Coordinates of N, CA and C and ligand atoms in Angstrom, one line a residue:
M1 N 114.2 115.8 83.3 CA 112.8 115.2 83.5 C 111.7 116.0 82.9
K2 N 110.7 115.4 82.4 CA 109.6 116.1 81.8 C 108.9 117.0 82.8
D3 N 108.4 118.1 82.4 CA 107.7 119.0 83.3 C 106.2 118.5 83.4
L4 N 105.9 118.2 84.6 CA 104.5 117.6 84.9 C 103.7 118.6 85.7
S5 N 104.0 119.9 85.6 CA 103.4 120.9 86.5 C 101.9 121.0 86.3
A6 N 101.4 120.5 85.2 CA 99.9 120.6 85.0 C 99.2 119.4 85.5
K7 N 99.9 118.4 86.0 CA 99.3 117.1 86.4 C 99.0 117.0 87.9
T8 N 97.9 116.3 88.2 CA 97.6 116.0 89.5 C 97.7 114.5 89.7
V9 N 98.4 114.0 90.7 CA 98.7 112.6 90.8 C 98.3 112.1 92.2
L10 N 97.5 111.1 92.4 CA 97.1 110.6 93.7 C 97.8 109.3 93.9
I11 N 98.5 109.1 95.0 CA 99.3 107.9 95.3 C 98.9 107.4 96.7
T12 N 98.5 106.2 96.8 CA 98.3 105.6 98.1 C 99.6 105.0 98.7
G13 N 99.7 105.0 100.0 CA 100.9 104.5 100.6 C 102.1 105.4 100.3
A14 N 101.8 106.7 100.3 CA 102.9 107.7 99.9 C 103.9 108.0 101.0
N15 N 103.7 107.4 102.1 CA 104.6 107.9 103.3 C 105.9 107.1 103.4
R16 N 105.9 105.9 102.7 CA 107.2 105.1 102.7 C 107.3 104.2 101.5
G17 N 108.5 103.6 101.4 CA 108.7 102.6 100.3 C 108.5 103.1 98.9
I18 N 108.0 102.3 98.1 CA 107.8 102.7 96.6 C 106.9 103.9 96.5
G19 N 105.9 104.0 97.3 CA 105.0 105.1 97.2 C 105.6 106.5 97.6
R20 N 106.5 106.4 98.6 CA 107.2 107.7 98.9 C 108.2 108.1 97.8
A21 N 108.9 107.1 97.3 CA 109.8 107.4 96.2 C 109.0 108.0 95.0
L22 N 107.9 107.4 94.7 CA 107.0 107.9 93.6 C 106.5 109.3 93.8
A23 N 106.1 109.6 95.1 CA 105.6 110.9 95.4 C 106.7 111.9 95.2
R24 N 108.0 111.6 95.6 CA 109.1 112.5 95.4 C 109.4 112.7 94.0
E25 N 109.3 111.6 93.2 CA 109.6 111.7 91.8 C 108.6 112.6 91.0
Y26 N 107.3 112.4 91.3 CA 106.3 113.2 90.7 C 106.4 114.7 91.2
A27 N 106.6 114.9 92.5 CA 106.7 116.2 93.0 C 107.9 117.0 92.4
A28 N 109.0 116.2 92.2 CA 110.2 116.9 91.6 C 110.0 117.3 90.2
A29 N 109.1 116.6 89.5 CA 108.7 117.0 88.1 C 107.7 118.1 88.1
G30 N 107.2 118.5 89.3 CA 106.3 119.7 89.3 C 104.8 119.3 89.5
A31 N 104.5 118.0 89.5 CA 103.1 117.6 89.6 C 102.6 117.9 91.0
H32 N 101.2 118.1 91.0 CA 100.6 118.3 92.3 C 100.3 116.9 92.8
V33 N 100.9 116.5 94.0 CA 100.8 115.2 94.5 C 99.8 115.1 95.7
L34 N 98.8 114.3 95.5 CA 97.9 114.0 96.7 C 98.4 112.7 97.2
G35 N 98.9 112.7 98.4 CA 99.4 111.5 99.0 C 98.5 110.9 100.1
V36 N 98.2 109.6 100.0 CA 97.3 109.0 100.9 C 98.2 108.2 101.9
A37 N 97.9 108.4 103.2 CA 98.6 107.6 104.2 C 97.8 107.6 105.5
R38 N 97.9 106.5 106.3 CA 97.3 106.5 107.6 C 97.9 107.6 108.5
C39 N 99.2 107.7 108.5 CA 99.9 108.7 109.3 C 100.8 109.4 108.3
P40 N 100.4 110.5 107.8 CA 101.3 111.2 106.8 C 102.6 111.5 107.4
A41 N 103.7 111.2 106.6 CA 105.1 111.5 107.1 C 105.2 113.0 107.1
E42 N 106.2 113.5 107.9 CA 106.3 114.9 108.1 C 106.7 115.7 106.8
D43 N 107.7 115.2 106.2 CA 108.1 115.9 105.0 C 108.8 115.0 104.0
P44 N 108.0 114.0 103.6 CA 108.7 112.9 102.8 C 109.1 113.3 101.4
S45 N 108.6 114.4 100.9 CA 108.9 114.7 99.5 C 109.1 116.2 99.3
G46 N 109.9 116.8 100.3 CA 110.2 118.2 100.1 C 109.0 119.1 100.3
G47 N 108.0 118.6 101.0 CA 106.9 119.5 101.4 C 105.9 119.7 100.2
A48 N 106.1 119.0 99.1 CA 105.2 119.2 98.0 C 104.0 118.3 97.9
V49 N 103.7 117.6 99.0 CA 102.6 116.6 98.9 C 101.4 117.2 99.8
E50 N 100.2 117.1 99.2 CA 99.0 117.4 100.0 C 98.5 116.1 100.5
W51 N 98.4 116.0 101.8 CA 98.0 114.7 102.4 C 96.6 114.4 102.6
I52 N 96.1 113.2 102.4 CA 94.8 112.7 102.7 C 95.0 111.6 103.7
A53 N 94.6 111.8 105.0 CA 94.7 110.7 106.0 C 93.6 109.7 105.8
A54 N 94.0 108.5 105.5 CA 92.9 107.4 105.4 C 93.5 106.1 105.6
D55 N 92.7 105.2 106.3 CA 93.0 103.8 106.5 C 92.4 103.0 105.4
L56 N 93.2 102.4 104.5 CA 92.7 101.7 103.3 C 92.0 100.3 103.6
S57 N 92.1 99.9 104.9 CA 91.5 98.6 105.2 C 90.0 98.8 105.5
R58 N 89.5 100.1 105.5 CA 88.2 100.4 105.9 C 87.4 101.2 104.8
P59 N 86.1 100.8 104.6 CA 85.3 101.5 103.6 C 85.3 103.0 103.9
D60 N 85.3 103.5 105.1 CA 85.2 104.9 105.4 C 86.5 105.6 104.9
G61 N 87.6 104.8 104.9 CA 88.9 105.4 104.4 C 88.8 105.6 102.9
W62 N 88.2 104.7 102.1 CA 88.0 104.8 100.7 C 87.1 106.0 100.4
T63 N 86.0 106.1 101.2 CA 85.1 107.2 101.0 C 85.8 108.6 101.3
R64 N 86.6 108.6 102.3 CA 87.3 109.9 102.7 C 88.1 110.4 101.5
I65 N 88.8 109.4 100.9 CA 89.7 109.8 99.7 C 88.9 110.3 98.6
I66 N 87.8 109.6 98.3 CA 87.0 110.1 97.1 C 86.4 111.4 97.4
E67 N 85.9 111.6 98.6 CA 85.3 112.9 99.0 C 86.4 114.0 99.0
A68 N 87.6 113.7 99.4 CA 88.6 114.7 99.4 C 88.9 115.2 98.0
V69 N 89.0 114.2 97.1 CA 89.3 114.6 95.7 C 88.1 115.4 95.1
A70 N 86.9 114.9 95.4 CA 85.7 115.7 94.9 C 85.7 117.1 95.4
G71 N 86.0 117.2 96.7 CA 86.0 118.5 97.4 C 87.1 119.5 96.9
S72 N 88.2 118.9 96.4 CA 89.4 119.7 96.0 C 89.1 120.4 94.6
G73 N 88.1 119.9 93.9 CA 87.8 120.4 92.6 C 88.9 120.1 91.6
R74 N 89.8 119.2 91.9 CA 90.9 118.8 91.0 C 90.5 117.7 90.1
T75 N 91.0 117.6 88.9 CA 90.8 116.5 88.0 C 92.1 115.6 88.1
L76 N 92.0 114.4 88.4 CA 93.2 113.5 88.5 C 93.7 113.1 87.1
D77 N 95.0 113.3 87.0 CA 95.6 112.8 85.7 C 96.1 111.4 85.9
I78 N 96.6 111.1 87.2 CA 97.2 109.7 87.4 C 96.7 109.3 88.8
L79 N 96.2 108.1 88.9 CA 95.9 107.4 90.2 C 96.8 106.2 90.3
V80 N 97.6 106.2 91.4 CA 98.5 105.0 91.6 C 98.0 104.3 92.9
N81 N 97.4 103.1 92.7 CA 97.1 102.2 93.8 C 98.3 101.4 94.2
N82 N 99.0 102.0 95.2 CA 100.3 101.5 95.5 C 100.3 100.7 96.9
A83 N 99.5 101.2 97.8 CA 99.6 100.7 99.2 C 99.3 99.2 99.2
G84 N 100.1 98.5 100.1 CA 99.9 97.1 100.1 C 100.5 96.5 101.4
I85 N 100.0 95.3 101.8 CA 100.6 94.6 102.9 C 100.8 93.2 102.5
Q86 N 101.9 92.6 103.1 CA 102.2 91.2 102.8 C 102.4 90.5 104.1
Q87 N 101.6 89.5 104.4 CA 101.7 88.8 105.7 C 102.0 87.3 105.5
A88 N 103.0 86.8 106.2 CA 103.3 85.4 106.2 C 102.2 84.7 107.0
I89 N 101.5 83.8 106.3 CA 100.4 83.1 107.0 C 100.5 81.6 106.8
D90 N 100.6 80.8 107.9 CA 100.6 79.4 107.9 C 99.2 79.0 108.3
L91 N 98.3 78.5 107.4 CA 96.9 78.2 107.7 C 96.8 77.2 108.7
D92 N 97.7 76.2 108.8 CA 97.6 75.1 109.7 C 97.9 75.5 111.1
A93 N 98.6 76.6 111.3 CA 99.0 77.0 112.6 C 98.3 78.3 113.1
T94 N 97.2 78.6 112.5 CA 96.5 79.8 112.8 C 95.1 79.5 113.2
T95 N 94.6 80.3 114.2 CA 93.2 80.1 114.6 C 92.3 80.8 113.6
A96 N 91.0 80.3 113.6 CA 90.1 80.9 112.6 C 90.0 82.4 112.8
E97 N 89.9 82.8 114.0 CA 89.7 84.2 114.3 C 90.9 85.1 113.8
A98 N 92.1 84.6 114.1 CA 93.3 85.3 113.6 C 93.4 85.3 112.1
F99 N 93.1 84.1 111.5 CA 93.2 84.1 110.1 C 92.2 85.0 109.4
R100 N 91.0 85.0 109.9 CA 90.0 85.9 109.3 C 90.4 87.3 109.4
E101 N 90.9 87.7 110.5 CA 91.3 89.1 110.7 C 92.4 89.5 109.8
K102 N 93.4 88.6 109.7 CA 94.5 88.9 108.8 C 94.1 89.0 107.3
A103 N 93.3 87.9 106.9 CA 92.9 87.8 105.5 C 92.0 89.0 105.1
Q104 N 91.1 89.4 106.0 CA 90.2 90.5 105.7 C 91.0 91.8 105.5
A105 N 92.0 92.1 106.3 CA 92.8 93.3 106.2 C 93.6 93.3 104.9
E106 N 94.2 92.1 104.6 CA 95.0 92.0 103.4 C 94.2 92.2 102.1
I107 N 93.0 91.5 102.1 CA 92.2 91.6 101.0 C 91.6 93.0 100.8
A108 N 91.3 93.7 101.9 CA 90.8 95.1 101.9 C 91.8 96.0 101.3
V109 N 93.0 96.0 101.9 CA 94.1 97.0 101.4 C 94.6 96.7 100.0
N110 N 94.8 95.4 99.7 CA 95.5 95.1 98.5 C 94.6 95.0 97.3
L111 N 93.3 94.6 97.6 CA 92.4 94.4 96.5 C 91.1 95.3 96.5
V112 N 90.4 95.3 97.6 CA 89.1 96.0 97.5 C 89.4 97.5 97.5
A113 N 90.4 98.0 98.2 CA 90.6 99.4 98.1 C 91.0 99.9 96.7
P114 N 91.9 99.3 96.0 CA 92.1 99.7 94.6 C 90.9 99.6 93.7
L115 N 90.1 98.6 93.9 CA 88.8 98.5 93.1 C 87.9 99.7 93.4
C116 N 87.7 99.9 94.7 CA 86.7 101.0 95.1 C 87.3 102.4 94.8
L117 N 88.6 102.5 94.9 CA 89.1 103.9 94.6 C 89.0 104.1 93.1
A118 N 89.3 103.1 92.3 CA 89.1 103.3 90.8 C 87.7 103.6 90.5
Q119 N 86.7 102.9 91.1 CA 85.3 103.1 90.8 C 84.9 104.5 91.2
G120 N 85.3 104.9 92.4 CA 84.9 106.2 93.0 C 85.6 107.4 92.4
L121 N 86.8 107.1 91.8 CA 87.5 108.3 91.3 C 87.4 108.5 89.8
I122 N 86.9 107.5 89.1 CA 86.7 107.6 87.6 C 86.0 108.9 87.3
P123 N 84.9 109.3 88.0 CA 84.3 110.6 87.6 C 85.2 111.8 87.8
H124 N 86.3 111.7 88.6 CA 87.1 112.8 88.8 C 88.4 112.7 88.0
M125 N 88.4 111.9 87.0 CA 89.7 111.7 86.2 C 89.5 112.4 84.8
R126 N 90.7 112.9 84.4 CA 90.7 113.5 83.0 C 90.4 112.5 82.0
R127 N 89.5 112.9 81.1 CA 89.2 112.0 79.9 C 89.1 112.8 78.7
P128 N 89.8 112.5 77.6 CA 90.8 111.5 77.6 C 92.1 111.9 78.3
G129 N 92.9 111.0 78.6 CA 94.3 111.3 79.0 C 94.7 110.8 80.4
A130 N 93.8 110.4 81.3 CA 94.2 109.9 82.6 C 94.8 108.5 82.5
T131 N 95.5 108.2 83.6 CA 96.0 106.8 83.8 C 95.8 106.3 85.2
I132 N 95.3 105.1 85.3 CA 95.3 104.4 86.6 C 96.4 103.3 86.6
V133 N 97.2 103.4 87.6 CA 98.3 102.4 87.8 C 98.0 101.5 89.0
N134 N 97.9 100.2 88.8 CA 97.7 99.3 89.9 C 99.1 98.5 90.1
I135 N 99.6 98.5 91.3 CA 100.8 97.8 91.5 C 100.5 96.4 92.0
T136 N 100.9 95.5 91.2 CA 100.7 94.0 91.5 C 102.1 93.4 91.9
S137 N 102.4 92.3 91.4 CA 103.7 91.6 91.8 C 103.8 90.5 90.8
I138 N 105.1 90.0 90.7 CA 105.3 88.8 89.9 C 104.5 87.6 90.6
L139 N 104.3 87.7 91.9 CA 103.5 86.7 92.6 C 102.1 86.6 92.1
S140 N 101.6 87.6 91.3 CA 100.3 87.5 90.7 C 100.2 86.4 89.7
R141 N 101.4 86.1 89.1 CA 101.5 85.1 88.0 C 101.6 83.7 88.6
H142 N 102.5 83.5 89.6 CA 102.7 82.2 90.3 C 102.9 82.5 91.8
P143 N 102.1 81.9 92.7 CA 102.2 82.2 94.1 C 103.4 81.5 94.8
K144 N 103.7 82.1 96.0 CA 104.7 81.4 96.9 C 103.9 80.9 98.1
A145 N 104.5 79.9 98.7 CA 103.8 79.1 99.8 C 103.5 80.0 101.0
S146 N 104.5 80.9 101.3 CA 104.4 81.6 102.6 C 103.4 82.7 102.7
A147 N 102.9 83.2 101.6 CA 102.0 84.4 101.7 C 100.8 84.2 100.8
P148 N 99.9 83.2 101.1 CA 98.9 82.8 100.2 C 97.8 83.9 99.9
V149 N 97.5 84.6 101.0 CA 96.4 85.7 100.8 C 97.0 86.8 99.9
Y150 N 98.2 87.2 100.2 CA 98.9 88.2 99.4 C 98.9 87.8 97.9
C151 N 99.3 86.6 97.6 CA 99.4 86.2 96.2 C 98.0 86.2 95.6
A152 N 97.0 85.8 96.3 CA 95.6 85.8 95.8 C 95.1 87.2 95.5
T153 N 95.5 88.2 96.4 CA 95.0 89.5 96.1 C 95.7 90.1 94.9
K154 N 97.0 89.8 94.7 CA 97.7 90.4 93.6 C 97.3 89.7 92.3
A155 N 96.9 88.4 92.3 CA 96.4 87.8 91.1 C 95.0 88.4 90.8
G156 N 94.2 88.7 91.8 CA 92.9 89.4 91.6 C 93.1 90.8 91.0
L157 N 94.0 91.5 91.6 CA 94.3 92.9 91.1 C 94.8 92.9 89.7
A158 N 95.6 91.9 89.3 CA 96.1 91.9 87.9 C 95.0 91.6 87.0
S159 N 94.1 90.7 87.3 CA 92.9 90.4 86.5 C 92.0 91.7 86.4
F160 N 91.7 92.3 87.5 CA 90.9 93.5 87.5 C 91.5 94.6 86.6
T161 N 92.8 94.7 86.7 CA 93.5 95.7 85.9 C 93.3 95.5 84.4
D162 N 93.3 94.2 84.0 CA 93.1 93.9 82.5 C 91.7 94.2 82.2
A163 N 90.7 93.9 83.0 CA 89.3 94.2 82.7 C 89.0 95.7 82.7
L164 N 89.6 96.4 83.7 CA 89.4 97.8 83.8 C 89.9 98.5 82.5
R165 N 91.1 98.0 82.0 CA 91.7 98.6 80.8 C 90.7 98.5 79.6
L166 N 90.1 97.3 79.5 CA 89.1 97.1 78.4 C 87.9 98.1 78.6
Q167 N 87.4 98.2 79.9 CA 86.2 98.9 80.2 C 86.4 100.4 80.0
L168 N 87.6 100.9 80.3 CA 87.9 102.4 80.3 C 88.4 102.9 79.0
A169 N 88.8 102.0 78.1 CA 89.4 102.4 76.9 C 88.5 103.4 76.1
P170 N 87.2 103.1 76.0 CA 86.3 104.1 75.3 C 86.3 105.5 75.9
L171 N 86.7 105.6 77.2 CA 86.7 106.9 77.9 C 88.0 107.6 77.7
G172 N 89.0 106.9 77.1 CA 90.3 107.5 77.0 C 91.1 107.5 78.3
I173 N 90.7 106.6 79.2 CA 91.5 106.4 80.4 C 92.3 105.2 80.3
H174 N 93.6 105.3 80.4 CA 94.6 104.2 80.3 C 94.8 103.5 81.6
V175 N 94.9 102.2 81.6 CA 95.1 101.4 82.8 C 96.4 100.6 82.7
A176 N 97.3 100.8 83.6 CA 98.6 100.1 83.6 C 98.8 99.3 84.8
E177 N 99.5 98.2 84.6 CA 99.9 97.3 85.7 C 101.4 97.5 86.0
A178 N 101.8 97.9 87.2 CA 103.2 97.9 87.5 C 103.6 96.7 88.3
I179 N 104.6 96.0 87.8 CA 105.0 94.7 88.4 C 106.4 94.8 88.9
P180 N 106.6 95.2 90.2 CA 107.9 95.4 90.7 C 108.6 94.0 90.9
P181 N 110.0 94.0 90.7 CA 110.7 92.8 91.1 C 110.9 93.0 92.6
L182 N 111.9 92.3 93.3 CA 112.1 92.6 94.7 C 112.7 94.0 94.8
V183 N 112.0 94.8 95.6 CA 112.5 96.2 95.8 C 112.8 96.4 97.3
A184 N 113.9 97.2 97.6 CA 114.4 97.3 98.9 C 113.5 98.3 99.7
T185 N 112.5 97.7 100.4 CA 111.6 98.5 101.2 C 111.3 97.7 102.5
D186 N 110.5 98.3 103.4 CA 110.2 97.5 104.7 C 109.6 96.2 104.4
M187 N 108.8 96.1 103.3 CA 108.1 94.9 102.9 C 109.1 93.7 102.7
T188 N 110.3 94.0 102.2 CA 111.2 92.9 101.9 C 112.4 92.9 102.8
A189 N 112.3 93.6 103.9 CA 113.4 93.6 104.9 C 113.8 92.2 105.2
G190 N 115.1 91.9 105.2 CA 115.6 90.6 105.5 C 115.5 89.5 104.4
R191 N 115.0 89.9 103.2 CA 114.9 89.0 102.1 C 115.7 89.5 100.9
G192 N 116.2 88.6 100.1 CA 116.7 89.0 98.7 C 118.1 89.4 98.6
G193 N 118.8 89.5 99.7 CA 120.3 89.9 99.7 C 120.5 91.2 99.0
G194 N 121.5 91.2 98.1 CA 121.8 92.5 97.4 C 121.2 92.7 96.1
S195 N 120.2 91.8 95.7 CA 119.7 91.8 94.4 C 118.4 92.7 94.2
K196 N 118.2 93.5 95.2 CA 116.9 94.3 95.2 C 117.1 95.6 94.4
L197 N 116.0 96.0 93.7 CA 115.9 97.3 93.0 C 115.7 98.4 94.1
S198 N 116.2 99.6 93.9 CA 115.9 100.6 94.9 C 114.5 101.1 94.6
P199 N 113.8 101.7 95.7 CA 112.5 102.2 95.5 C 112.5 103.4 94.4
E200 N 113.6 104.1 94.4 CA 113.8 105.2 93.5 C 113.8 104.7 92.0
A201 N 114.5 103.6 91.8 CA 114.5 103.1 90.4 C 113.2 102.6 90.0
M202 N 112.5 101.9 91.0 CA 111.1 101.5 90.7 C 110.2 102.6 90.4
A203 N 110.3 103.7 91.2 CA 109.5 104.9 90.9 C 109.7 105.5 89.6
R204 N 111.0 105.6 89.2 CA 111.3 106.2 87.9 C 110.8 105.3 86.8
A205 N 110.8 104.0 86.9 CA 110.2 103.1 85.9 C 108.7 103.4 85.8
I206 N 108.1 103.6 86.9 CA 106.6 103.9 86.8 C 106.3 105.2 86.1
V207 N 107.1 106.2 86.5 CA 106.9 107.6 85.9 C 107.1 107.5 84.4
E208 N 108.2 106.8 84.0 CA 108.5 106.7 82.5 C 107.5 105.8 81.8
G209 N 107.1 104.7 82.5 CA 106.1 103.8 81.9 C 104.7 104.5 81.7
V210 N 104.3 105.3 82.6 CA 103.1 106.0 82.5 C 103.2 107.0 81.3
A211 N 104.3 107.7 81.2 CA 104.5 108.7 80.2 C 104.5 108.1 78.8
R212 N 105.0 106.8 78.7 CA 105.0 106.1 77.4 C 103.7 105.4 77.1
G213 N 102.8 105.4 78.1 CA 101.5 104.7 77.8 C 101.7 103.2 77.9
S214 N 102.6 102.7 78.7 CA 102.8 101.2 78.8 C 101.7 100.5 79.4
K215 N 101.4 99.3 79.0 CA 100.4 98.5 79.6 C 100.9 97.8 80.8
R216 N 102.2 97.3 80.7 CA 102.8 96.6 81.8 C 104.2 97.3 82.1
I217 N 104.4 97.6 83.3 CA 105.7 98.3 83.7 C 106.4 97.3 84.6
A218 N 107.4 96.6 83.9 CA 108.1 95.5 84.6 C 109.6 95.7 84.5
P219 N 110.2 96.5 85.4 CA 111.6 96.7 85.3 C 112.4 95.5 85.8
G220 N 113.7 95.5 85.4 CA 114.7 94.6 86.0 C 114.3 93.2 85.9
L221 N 114.4 92.5 87.1 CA 114.2 91.0 87.1 C 112.7 90.7 86.8
S222 N 111.8 91.6 87.0 CA 110.4 91.3 86.6 C 110.2 91.0 85.1
R223 N 110.9 91.8 84.3 CA 110.9 91.6 82.9 C 111.4 90.2 82.5
A224 N 112.5 89.9 83.1 CA 113.1 88.5 82.9 C 112.2 87.4 83.3
F225 N 111.5 87.6 84.5 CA 110.6 86.6 85.0 C 109.4 86.4 84.0
L226 N 108.9 87.5 83.5 CA 107.7 87.4 82.6 C 108.1 86.7 81.3
M227 N 109.4 86.9 80.9 CA 109.8 86.2 79.7 C 109.9 84.7 79.9
I228 N 110.5 84.4 81.1 CA 110.6 82.9 81.5 C 109.2 82.3 81.5
D229 N 108.3 83.1 82.1 CA 106.9 82.6 82.3 C 106.2 82.3 81.0
R230 N 106.6 83.1 80.0 CA 106.0 82.9 78.6 C 106.5 81.6 78.0
I231 N 107.8 81.5 78.2 CA 108.5 80.3 77.5 C 108.3 79.0 78.3
A232 N 108.4 79.1 79.6 CA 108.4 77.9 80.4 C 107.7 78.2 81.7
P233 N 106.4 78.2 81.7 CA 105.6 78.6 82.9 C 105.9 77.7 84.1
E234 N 106.2 76.4 83.8 CA 106.4 75.5 85.0 C 107.7 75.9 85.7
I235 N 108.7 76.4 85.0 CA 110.0 76.8 85.6 C 109.7 78.1 86.4
A236 N 108.9 79.0 85.8 CA 108.5 80.2 86.6 C 107.8 79.9 87.8
A237 N 106.9 78.9 87.8 CA 106.1 78.6 89.0 C 107.0 78.0 90.0
A238 N 107.9 77.2 89.6 CA 108.9 76.6 90.6 C 109.7 77.6 91.2
M239 N 110.1 78.6 90.4 CA 111.0 79.7 91.0 C 110.2 80.5 92.1
M240 N 108.9 80.7 91.9 CA 108.2 81.5 92.8 C 107.8 80.7 94.1
A241 N 107.5 79.4 93.9 CA 106.9 78.6 94.9 C 107.7 78.7 96.3
K242 N 109.0 78.8 96.2 CA 109.8 78.8 97.4 C 110.4 80.1 97.7
S243 N 110.0 81.1 96.9 CA 110.7 82.4 97.0 C 110.4 83.1 98.4
Ligands
NAP301 N1 108.9 95.8 97.8 C1 108.7 94.8 96.9 O1 109.7 94.1 96.6 C2 107.4 94.7 96.1 C3 107.4 93.7 95.1 C4 106.2 93.5 94.4 C5 105.1 94.3 94.7 N2 105.2 95.3 95.7 C6 104.0 96.1 95.9 O2 104.4 97.5 95.9 C7 103.5 98.2 96.7 C8 104.4 99.1 97.7 O3 105.1 98.2 98.5 P1 106.4 98.6 99.4 O4 107.4 97.6 99.2 O5 106.7 100.1 99.1 O6 105.8 98.4 100.8 P2 106.0 99.1 102.2 O7 107.3 99.8 102.2 O8 105.7 98.1 103.2 O9 104.9 100.3 102.2 C9 103.6 99.9 102.2 C10 102.7 101.1 102.1 O10 101.3 100.8 102.2 C11 100.7 101.5 103.2 N3 99.6 100.8 103.9 C12 99.6 99.6 104.4 N4 98.4 99.3 105.0 C13 97.7 100.5 104.9 C14 96.4 100.8 105.3 N5 95.6 100.0 106.0 N6 95.9 102.1 105.0 C15 96.7 102.9 104.3 N7 97.9 102.6 103.9 C16 98.4 101.4 104.2 C17 101.8 101.7 104.2 O11 101.4 102.8 105.1 P3 101.7 102.6 106.7 O12 103.0 103.3 106.9 O13 100.5 103.4 107.3 O14 101.7 101.2 107.1 C18 103.0 102.1 103.3 O15 102.9 103.4 102.9 C19 102.6 97.2 97.5 O16 101.4 97.1 96.8 C20 103.4 95.9 97.3 O17 102.6 94.8 97.4 C21 106.3 95.5 96.4

């Protein structure tokens, strides 16, 4: 593995799932990892993570992260907006109050937090040379019925990622979209049978994609899905609708 000992990497949702695997991968390569979590795990990556405790559903959580980076005096090489939530929501069977609460939390964590962290952390990123990675989903291309707010947030984040890439290119800051297929984490528990990618394989794809300067990091079935979407978007839409 390439030596990344001169790099500082900030990862949200670093306490479990894809984020934890990514924190371990970067820490093993020698990078200084700043891990964001509501409740930092005790030792998720061999002790090599510096934790920032923050709730990403709240503006004071975003501010806390930006202030922690500013106060550390570190320059970020890589920012990974990984944290996310996916809720099954049946609009016809939900009260207005419950729906608003769920939707606000999902939009805040999946969409507004990555936007505000990117904006607030740009002044603390290496230029030229830094990379922002936003983790979207193949559901950003075509939604499924059961998680309408999740799909909307991922479509919004994919669009923001493309706009941010255009805006930051003159600063020499690269912006990448990571598009996981089904990955075996808590988020997909009980779904997908044996066809899931491991969080470690997804993390390796992100590390390698960032090193290559890729615009889209789409390992495994995600790559196949994007190809089908290019050739036959209506088939791709039908595949996702009931997934
Ligand atoms: N797994 C898949 O198949 C898949 C596919 C496509 C895209 N993705 C995307 O990949 C990313 C990681 O997913 P995953 O599968 O690793 O999910 P996961 O195992 O459920 O982990 C989600 C992470 O997000 C954090 N998080 C959630 N709400 C938070 C909040 N309010 N404040 C701070 N952190 C919060 C969680 O921390 P807590 O422990 O505090 O809850 C956890 O670390 C997400 O953006 C997801 O949408 C996943």
